[in-house]
Coordinates of N, CA and C in Angstrom, one line a residue:
X1 N 1.0 -1.0 0.1 CA 0.4 -0.4 -0.5 C 0.9 1.2 -0.3
X2 N 1.2 2.1 -0.7 CA 1.0 3.3 -1.3 C 1.2 4.0 0.0
X3 N 1.9 5.0 0.5 CA 1.9 5.5 2.0 C 1.4 6.7 1.2
X4 N 0.6 6.9 2.6 CA 0.2 8.7 2.2 C 0.9 9.6 2.7
X5 N 0.8 10.8 2.0 CA 1.5 12.2 2.6 C 0.9 13.7 3.2
X6 N 0.5 13.3 4.6 CA 0.2 13.7 5.3 C 0.0 15.6 5.2
X7 N 1.4 15.8 5.5 CA 2.1 16.8 5.2 C 1.8 17.7 4.3
X8 N 1.2 16.8 2.9 CA 0.6 17.9 1.6 C -1.0 18.1 2.4
X9 N -1.3 17.2 3.0 CA -2.8 17.3 3.6 C -3.3 18.5 4.4
X10 N -2.4 17.7 5.3 CA -2.2 19.0 6.3 C -2.0 20.8 5.8
X11 N -1.2 20.6 4.4 CA -1.1 22.4 3.8 C -2.0 22.2 3.3
X12 N -2.4 22.0 2.8 CA -4.6 22.4 2.0 C -5.2 22.1 2.8
X13 N -5.8 22.0 3.9 CA -6.1 21.8 5.0 C -6.4 23.4 6.4
X14 N -4.5 23.7 6.0 CA -4.1 24.7 6.8 C -4.7 26.5 5.6
X15 N -5.1 26.0 4.2 CA -4.6 26.9 3.4 C -6.3 27.2 3.4
X16 N -7.2 26.2 3.5 CA -8.5 26.1 3.6 C -8.8 27.0 5.1
X17 N -8.5 26.9 6.2 CA -8.3 27.3 7.5 C -8.6 28.6 6.8
X18 N -6.6 28.7 6.8 CA -6.7 30.4 6.8 C -8.2 31.6 5.8
X19 N -9.1 30.7 5.2 CA -9.9 31.9 4.5 C -11.5 31.2 5.3
X20 N -11.7 31.2 6.8 CA -12.4 31.4 7.1 C -12.3 32.5 8.3
X21 N -13.2 33.3 8.2 CA -12.9 34.0 9.3 C -12.3 34.6 10.5
X22 N -13.8 33.1 11.3 CA -12.7 33.2 13.3 C -11.6 31.8 12.7
X23 N -10.7 32.2 13.9 CA -9.8 30.7 14.3 C -10.5 29.6 14.6
X24 N -10.8 27.7 14.0 CA -11.4 27.4 14.9 C -10.9 26.7 16.1
X25 N -10.6 26.0 16.6 CA -10.6 25.9 18.2 C -10.2 24.1 17.5
X26 N -9.0 24.2 18.0 CA -7.8 22.9 18.0 C -7.9 22.4 19.7
X27 N -8.1 21.6 19.5 CA -7.9 20.1 20.8 C -6.2 20.0 20.5
X28 N -6.0 20.0 20.9 CA -4.1 19.7 20.7 C -3.1 18.3 21.8
X29 N -3.0 17.1 21.2 CA -2.1 16.9 22.7 C -1.3 16.7 21.7
X30 N -0.8 16.6 23.2 CA 0.8 16.3 23.6 C 1.2 15.9 24.2
X31 N 3.0 14.8 24.0 CA 3.2 14.4 24.8 C 4.2 14.6 25.7
X32 N 5.9 15.6 24.9 CA 6.0 16.4 25.7 C 6.6 17.7 25.3
X33 N 7.8 18.6 25.7 CA 8.0 20.0 24.9 C 8.1 19.5 24.0
X34 N 9.2 18.8 23.6 CA 9.6 18.3 22.6 C 9.3 18.6 21.0
X35 N 8.4 18.2 21.1 CA 7.5 16.4 20.3 C 7.0 18.5 19.9
X36 N 6.9 19.6 20.9 CA 5.7 19.9 20.6 C 6.1 21.0 20.2
X37 N 7.7 21.9 20.3 CA 8.3 23.4 18.9 C 7.9 23.6 18.0
X38 N 7.7 22.2 17.0 CA 7.6 22.9 15.6 C 6.6 22.6 15.2
X39 N 5.5 21.6 15.9 CA 4.4 22.0 15.5 C 3.1 23.1 16.0
X40 N 3.9 23.7 16.8 CA 3.0 24.6 17.7 C 3.3 25.9 16.6
X41 N 4.6 25.7 15.7 CA 5.4 27.0 15.5 C 3.5 26.9 14.2
X42 N 4.0 25.7 13.8 CA 4.0 25.4 12.2 C 1.6 26.0 12.0
X43 N 1.4 25.4 13.3 CA 0.1 25.3 12.8 C -1.0 26.5 14.0
X44 N 0.2 27.2 14.9 CA -0.7 28.3 15.8 C -0.6 29.5 15.0
X45 N -0.7 29.9 14.1 CA -1.2 31.1 13.5 C -3.5 30.5 12.8
X46 N -3.1 29.2 13.2 CA -4.5 29.1 12.3 C -5.6 28.0 13.4
X47 N -5.6 28.3 14.5 CA -6.4 28.0 16.4 C -6.4 28.6 17.1
X48 N -7.4 28.2 17.3 CA -7.5 28.5 18.6 C -6.8 27.3 19.1
X49 N -6.1 27.3 20.3 CA -5.2 26.3 19.6 C -5.4 26.0 22.6
X50 N -5.5 24.2 22.5 CA -6.3 23.9 23.7 C -5.3 22.1 24.3
X51 N -4.5 22.8 25.3 CA -3.4 21.1 24.4 C -3.6 20.2 25.7
X52 N -4.1 19.9 25.1 CA -4.7 18.1 25.9 C -3.5 17.3 26.4
X53 N -3.0 17.1 28.4 CA -1.5 16.4 27.8 C -2.6 14.9 29.0
X54 N -2.5 14.1 27.8 CA -3.6 12.5 28.7 C -2.8 11.9 28.9
X55 N -1.1 11.6 29.5 CA 0.2 10.9 29.3 C 0.2 9.6 30.2
X56 N -0.9 9.5 31.0 CA -0.9 7.7 31.8 C 0.2 6.6 30.9
X57 N 0.5 6.6 30.5 CA 1.1 5.7 29.3 C 3.0 6.3 29.7
X58 N 3.8 7.2 31.1 CA 4.4 7.9 30.7 C 4.9 6.3 32.2
X59 N 6.3 6.4 32.1 CA 6.0 5.5 32.5 C 8.2 5.9 33.1
X60 N 9.1 5.6 34.5 CA 7.8 6.7 36.4 C 7.4 7.9 36.2
X61 N 6.9 7.9 37.8 CA 5.7 9.0 37.9 C 7.4 10.2 37.5
X62 N 8.5 10.0 38.1 CA 9.3 10.3 38.3 C 9.4 11.8 36.2
X63 N 9.3 10.1 35.8 CA 9.6 10.8 34.2 C 8.1 11.0 33.6
X64 N 7.0 10.9 34.2 CA 6.1 11.8 34.2 C 6.1 13.1 34.2
X65 N 6.4 13.8 35.2 CA 6.5 14.9 36.3 C 7.4 15.4 35.5
X66 N 8.5 14.7 35.0 CA 10.1 16.0 34.1 C 9.3 16.4 33.8
X67 N 8.2 15.6 32.1 CA 8.3 16.3 31.4 C 7.0 17.4 31.4
X68 N 7.0 17.3 32.1 CA 4.9 17.6 32.4 C 5.9 19.5 32.7
X69 N 6.8 19.2 34.0 CA 7.0 20.4 33.9 C 8.0 21.4 33.7
X70 N 9.3 20.0 32.2 CA 9.4 21.0 31.6 C 7.9 21.1 30.2
X71 N 7.7 21.0 29.8 CA 6.9 21.6 28.5 C 5.9 22.7 29.7
X72 N 5.5 22.9 30.7 CA 5.0 23.7 31.2 C 6.5 25.8 30.6
X73 N 7.3 24.7 31.3 CA 8.0 26.2 31.3 C 8.5 26.4 30.2
X74 N 8.5 25.7 28.8 CA 8.8 25.5 27.0 C 7.3 26.9 26.8
X75 N 5.9 26.8 27.2 CA 5.6 27.0 26.9 C 5.5 29.2 27.7
X76 N 5.5 29.0 28.7 CA 6.3 30.3 28.9 C 7.2 30.8 28.1
X77 N 8.1 29.9 28.4 CA 9.4 31.0 27.6 C 8.9 31.5 26.2
X78 N 8.0 31.0 25.2 CA 7.6 31.3 24.3 C 6.8 32.8 24.5
X79 N 6.4 31.9 25.5 CA 4.6 33.0 25.8 C 3.3 31.9 24.9
X80 N 3.6 31.2 24.2 CA 2.5 30.6 24.1 C 0.9 31.0 24.5
X81 N 0.3 31.1 23.3 CA -0.6 31.7 23.9 C -2.3 30.0 22.8
X82 N -1.6 29.7 24.6 CA -2.5 28.5 24.7 C -3.2 28.3 25.9
X83 N -4.3 27.3 25.6 CA -4.8 26.5 26.9 C -4.3 25.8 27.4
X84 N -4.4 25.1 28.2 CA -3.6 23.6 28.6 C -4.5 23.0 29.6
X85 N -5.0 21.8 29.3 CA -5.9 20.7 29.9 C -5.1 19.2 30.6
X86 N -4.9 18.8 31.4 CA -4.3 18.0 31.8 C -4.7 16.6 33.1
X87 N -4.8 15.6 32.2 CA -5.6 14.6 32.9 C -4.9 13.7 34.4
X88 N -5.8 13.1 35.1 CA -5.0 12.8 35.9 C -3.7 11.9 35.6
X89 N -2.6 12.0 36.4 CA -2.0 9.4 35.9 C -1.4 9.0 37.0
X90 N -2.3 7.9 35.5 CA -2.7 6.5 36.5 C -2.7 5.4 35.6
X91 N -1.0 5.1 36.0 CA 0.0 4.4 35.2 C 0.1 2.9 35.1
X92 N -0.9 2.1 36.3 CA -1.2 1.0 35.9 C -2.7 1.0 36.3
X93 N -3.4 2.0 35.5 CA -4.8 1.4 34.7 C -4.4 1.5 33.0
X94 N -3.5 2.0 33.1 CA -3.6 2.5 31.6 C -2.7 1.7 31.1
X95 N -1.6 0.9 31.5 CA -1.0 -0.4 31.0 C -2.2 -1.8 30.7
X96 N -3.4 -1.7 31.7 CA -3.7 -3.6 30.9 C -4.1 -3.1 30.2
X97 N -4.8 -2.7 29.5 CA -4.9 -2.8 27.8 C -3.7 -3.0 26.7
X98 N -2.3 -2.5 27.6 CA -1.7 -2.7 27.6 C -0.4 -4.2 27.4
X99 N -1.2 -5.2 28.8 CA -0.1 -5.7 29.3 C -0.4 -7.3 28.0
X100 N -2.0 -6.9 27.6 CA -1.3 -8.3 26.4 C -0.7 -9.0 24.9
X101 N 0.2 -7.9 25.1 CA 1.0 -7.1 23.8 C 2.3 -6.8 24.2
X102 N 2.7 -7.5 25.7 CA 3.4 -7.1 26.5 C 5.8 -7.6 25.9
X103 N 4.8 -8.3 25.4 CA 6.4 -8.7 23.8 C 6.0 -8.4 22.2
X104 N 5.7 -7.2 22.3 CA 5.5 -6.5 21.1 C 7.1 -5.9 21.4
X105 N 7.7 -5.5 20.1 CA 8.8 -5.1 19.7 C 7.9 -3.4 18.6
X106 N 9.1 -2.1 19.7 CA 8.0 -0.8 19.8 C 8.7 -0.8 18.4
X107 N 6.7 -0.2 17.7 CA 5.9 -0.1 16.3 C 5.6 -1.0 16.0
X108 N 5.5 -1.7 16.9 CA 4.6 -3.2 16.3 C 2.6 -2.6 17.6
X109 N 1.9 -4.0 17.7 CA 0.1 -3.4 17.6 C 0.7 -2.6 19.0
X110 N 1.3 -2.5 20.4 CA 1.4 -2.3 21.8 C 1.0 -1.3 21.3
X111 N 2.0 -0.4 21.0 CA 2.1 0.7 20.1 C 0.7 2.0 20.1
X112 N 0.4 0.4 18.5 CA -1.1 1.0 17.8 C -2.2 1.4 19.3
X113 N -1.7 0.2 19.8 CA -3.3 0.5 21.0 C -2.8 1.4 22.0
X114 N -2.4 2.2 22.4 CA -1.2 3.1 23.2 C -2.2 4.5 22.1
X115 N -1.4 4.2 21.5 CA -2.8 5.6 20.1 C -3.7 6.1 20.0
X116 N -3.2 4.4 19.7 CA -5.9 4.3 20.3 C -6.3 5.6 21.0
X117 N -5.0 5.2 22.8 CA -6.4 5.2 23.6 C -5.9 6.8 24.2
X118 N -5.1 7.1 24.1 CA -4.9 9.2 24.0 C -5.1 10.1 23.6
X119 N -5.2 9.3 21.4 CA -6.8 9.8 20.8 C -8.4 9.9 21.1
X120 N -8.3 8.7 21.9 CA -10.1 8.5 22.3 C -10.1 8.8 23.5
X121 N -9.3 9.2 23.6 CA -9.5 10.5 24.9 C -10.0 12.0 25.2
X122 N -9.2 11.8 24.0 CA -8.7 13.4 23.0 C -10.2 13.9 22.4
X123 N -10.3 12.7 21.4 CA -12.2 13.0 20.5 C -13.1 13.2 22.1
X124 N -13.3 12.7 23.2 CA -14.0 12.2 23.6 C -13.7 13.5 24.6
X125 N -13.6 13.7 25.0 CA -12.8 15.8 25.3 C -13.6 17.0 24.4
X126 N -13.1 16.9 22.9 CA -12.9 17.2 22.3 C -14.4 17.4 21.8
X127 N -14.9 16.2 22.3 CA -16.9 16.2 21.7 C -17.9 17.4 22.5
X128 N -17.1 16.9 23.5 CA -17.7 17.1 24.8 C -17.8 18.7 25.1
X129 N -16.9 18.9 24.5 CA -16.2 20.5 24.9 C -16.2 21.0 23.5
X130 N -17.1 20.7 23.7 CA -17.6 21.5 21.5 C -16.4 22.2 20.6
X131 N -15.4 20.8 20.5 CA -13.6 21.9 19.6 C -13.5 21.1 17.9
X132 N -14.2 22.2 17.2 CA -13.8 22.7 15.9 C -13.1 21.1 15.1
X133 N -11.8 21.1 15.7 CA -10.9 20.2 16.1 C -10.5 19.1 16.5
X134 N -9.3 17.7 16.6 CA -8.2 17.7 17.5 C -7.3 17.5 16.5
X135 N -6.4 17.2 17.7 CA -4.5 16.5 17.0 C -3.6 15.8 17.0
X136 N -2.4 15.8 17.5 CA -2.4 14.9 18.0 C -0.2 16.1 17.5
X137 N 0.5 16.3 18.2 CA 2.1 16.3 17.6 C 3.0 15.2 18.2
X138 N 2.1 14.1 18.3 CA 3.1 12.7 17.8 C 4.2 12.5 16.1
X139 N 3.3 12.8 15.5 CA 4.0 12.6 13.9 C 5.2 13.6 14.4
X140 N 6.1 13.8 14.9 CA 7.1 15.1 14.8 C 7.8 13.6 15.0
X141 N 8.3 12.7 15.3 CA 8.7 11.9 16.8 C 9.1 10.4 15.1
X142 N 10.3 11.1 14.3 CA 11.0 10.2 14.5 C 10.7 7.9 14.3
X143 N 9.8 8.0 16.3 CA 10.3 6.4 16.6 C 9.0 6.5 16.3
X144 N 7.8 6.7 15.8 CA 6.2 6.6 15.5 C 5.3 7.0 14.1
X145 N 5.1 5.9 14.1 CA 4.5 5.5 12.3 C 3.5 6.6 12.1
X146 N 3.8 7.7 11.4 CA 2.7 9.3 11.1 C 1.7 7.9 10.9
X147 N 2.1 6.7 9.9 CA 0.7 6.1 8.4 C -1.1 6.3 10.2
X148 N 0.2 5.0 11.0 CA -0.6 4.5 12.3 C -1.6 6.1 12.7
X149 N -0.9 6.6 13.0 CA -1.7 7.7 13.7 C -2.1 8.2 12.8
X150 N -2.5 8.8 11.9 CA -3.1 9.3 11.2 C -4.3 8.7 10.4
X151 N -4.1 7.4 9.9 CA -5.3 6.3 10.8 C -6.5 6.1 11.4
X152 N -6.3 5.9 12.7 CA -5.9 6.3 13.9 C -6.9 7.4 14.6
X153 N -6.8 8.5 13.4 CA -7.3 9.2 14.2 C -8.9 9.3 12.9
X154 N -8.3 9.2 11.6 CA -9.7 9.5 10.3 C -10.7 8.7 11.6
X155 N -10.3 7.3 11.8 CA -10.9 7.0 12.6 C -12.1 7.2 13.2
X156 N -11.4 7.8 14.6 CA -12.2 8.6 15.6 C -12.9 9.3 14.9
X157 N -12.9 9.9 14.0 CA -13.0 10.8 13.1 C -14.7 10.8 13.5
X158 N -14.7 9.2 12.7 CA -16.2 9.4 12.4 C -16.8 8.6 13.8
X159 N -16.7 8.1 14.8 CA -17.7 7.6 16.0 C -17.8 8.8 16.7
X160 N -16.8 10.2 17.1 CA -16.2 11.2 17.4 C -17.1 12.5 16.1
X161 N -17.7 12.5 15.9 CA -18.5 13.4 14.9 C -19.5 14.2 15.7
X162 N -19.2 15.9 15.3 CA -18.3 16.5 14.1 C -17.1 17.6 14.5
X163 N -16.3 16.8 15.6 CA -15.0 17.1 15.8 C -14.5 16.2 14.2
X164 N -12.8 17.1 13.8 CA -12.8 16.5 12.6 C -11.4 16.5 13.2
X165 N -10.3 15.4 12.5 CA -9.0 15.1 12.6 C -8.8 16.0 11.9
X166 N -6.9 16.3 12.4 CA -6.5 17.4 11.9 C -5.0 16.3 11.5
X167 N -5.0 16.4 10.0 CA -3.4 15.8 9.7 C -2.8 15.9 9.5
X168 N -2.1 15.3 9.3 CA 0.2 15.9 9.8 C 0.7 15.2 9.9
X169 N 2.0 15.0 8.7 CA 3.6 14.5 9.8 C 4.2 16.3 9.7
X170 N 4.5 15.7 11.0 CA 5.4 16.4 10.8 C 7.1 16.1 11.4
X171 N 7.3 15.6 10.7 CA 8.3 14.8 10.5 C 9.6 14.9 9.3
X172 N 8.0 14.6 8.4 CA 8.7 15.2 6.8 C 8.6 16.7 6.6
X173 N 10.3 17.3 5.9 CA 10.4 18.6 5.8 C 11.6 18.7 7.0
X174 N 11.9 17.1 7.5 CA 13.3 17.4 8.6 C 12.6 18.0 9.0
X175 N 11.3 18.1 10.2 CA 10.7 18.7 11.0 C 11.2 18.1 11.9
X176 N 11.8 16.5 12.1 CA 12.5 16.1 13.6 C 14.4 16.8 14.0
X177 N 14.6 16.5 12.2 CA 15.4 17.4 12.7 C 15.5 19.7 13.4
X178 N 15.0 19.3 12.6 CA 14.4 21.1 13.3 C 14.3 21.4 14.6
X179 N 12.9 20.0 15.2 CA 11.9 20.4 15.9 C 13.8 20.4 17.6
X180 N 14.6 19.6 17.1 CA 15.6 19.8 17.6 C 16.6 20.7 18.2
X181 N 16.9 21.7 16.9 CA 17.6 22.7 17.2 C 16.8 23.9 18.2
X182 N 15.6 23.7 18.9 CA 14.5 23.8 19.1 C 14.9 23.6 20.9
X183 N 15.1 22.4 20.4 CA 14.9 21.9 22.3 C 16.8 22.9 22.5
X184 N 17.7 22.1 21.5 CA 19.1 22.6 21.9 C 18.7 24.6 22.2
X185 N 18.0 25.6 21.4 CA 18.0 26.7 21.8 C 17.5 27.7 22.7
X186 N 16.7 26.3 23.3 CA 16.0 26.6 24.9 C 16.1 26.2 25.8
X187 N 17.0 25.0 25.8 CA 18.2 23.9 27.1 C 17.3 23.9 27.5
X188 N 16.0 22.7 26.8 CA 15.2 21.7 27.0 C 16.1 19.7 27.7
X189 N 14.8 19.8 28.4 CA 14.6 18.3 29.6 C 15.1 17.6 27.6
X190 N 15.5 16.7 26.7 CA 14.9 14.9 25.5 C 15.1 13.9 26.0
X191 N 14.5 13.2 26.1 CA 14.2 12.3 26.7 C 15.0 10.5 25.9
X192 N 15.5 10.0 26.2 CA 16.0 9.1 25.5 C 15.3 8.6 25.3
X193 N 13.8 8.5 25.5 CA 12.5 7.2 25.6 C 11.6 7.2 25.6
X194 N 10.7 6.6 24.6 CA 10.0 7.0 24.8 C 8.2 7.7 25.6
X195 N 8.6 6.4 26.5 CA 8.1 6.5 27.3 C 7.7 5.6 28.4
X196 N 7.0 5.0 27.9 CA 6.5 4.0 28.6 C 6.8 2.8 28.9
X197 N 6.7 2.4 30.6 CA 7.4 1.0 30.7 C 7.9 0.2 30.4
X198 N 8.0 -0.5 28.8 CA 8.1 -1.7 28.3 C 8.9 -0.2 27.2
X199 N 9.4 0.7 26.4 CA 10.7 1.1 26.6 C 11.8 1.2 27.0
X200 N 10.6 2.0 28.3 CA 11.7 1.4 29.9 C 13.3 0.7 29.8
X201 N 12.6 0.1 30.3 CA 13.4 -1.0 30.2 C 13.9 -1.9 29.2
X202 N 13.5 -1.5 28.3 CA 15.1 -2.0 26.8 C 16.4 0.4 26.8
X203 N 15.4 1.0 27.2 CA 16.3 2.2 28.0 C 17.3 1.6 28.8
X204 N 16.7 0.9 30.0 CA 17.5 0.2 31.4 C 18.6 -0.5 30.5
X205 N 18.3 -1.8 30.5 CA 19.3 -2.7 29.4 C 20.6 -1.8 28.9
X206 N 20.3 -0.5 27.9 CA 20.7 -0.3 27.1 C 21.8 0.8 27.4
X207 N 21.3 1.0 28.5 CA 21.9 1.7 29.8 C 23.3 1.1 30.4
X208 N 22.8 -0.2 30.8 CA 23.8 -1.6 31.6 C 24.9 -1.3 30.9
X209 N 23.9 -1.3 29.5 CA 25.1 -2.2 28.1 C 26.3 -0.5 28.1
X210 N 26.0 0.5 28.2 CA 26.5 0.7 27.5 C 27.5 1.8 29.3
X211 N 27.2 1.2 30.5 CA 27.8 1.7 31.2 C 29.3 0.6 31.4
X212 N 29.1 -1.0 30.7 CA 29.9 -1.8 30.8 C 30.1 -1.8 30.5
X213 N 30.9 -1.5 29.1 CA 30.5 -0.9 27.9 C 33.0 0.6 28.0
X214 N 31.9 1.6 28.7 CA 33.3 2.4 29.4 C 33.2 2.3 30.6
X215 N 33.0 0.7 30.9 CA 33.6 0.9 32.4 C 34.5 -0.2 32.1

């Protein structure tokens, strides 16, 4: 199956939105400050943005708060014109739906379940609060499959009508590298693993092997 270029689709959507008399409202899921950087720069002129931070997948809790605090600091640093909604942290409950795929490699079905959980929560909140659009910054990450994320987004759009899915592939056109430049300029904390318990375990193994080589 040919891959869909969601960067082009986003460009067309933004061009259409620019003709509106009033900015539409966008509920934007964001997983961390670094992933928020470039996507915000691209879309900030088109929407009235509210950020939703529903990332109970992040493990351990100390890491969750470190990413959250760094994110909030960046928002203040750039004086971002956004509102912020934070869901309660509950990693134990969140992981119950992932346990049956504990042995999956990163990028397999466990990740798609994780995407769907957070995007479903976002769509539900967006519908309950009458947002025009819902989207996510996750496609900036080179570790996340943009085809999967957008496919899930369009599927959920049908379920949570009239909220529209905002398609994107922010890593296109060197987006990931551009985001790293912003991260360095603001001296932001940049995490070394995706966030979940399973990626954390892999990260710990990498640390052990790294320490053995250095020792």
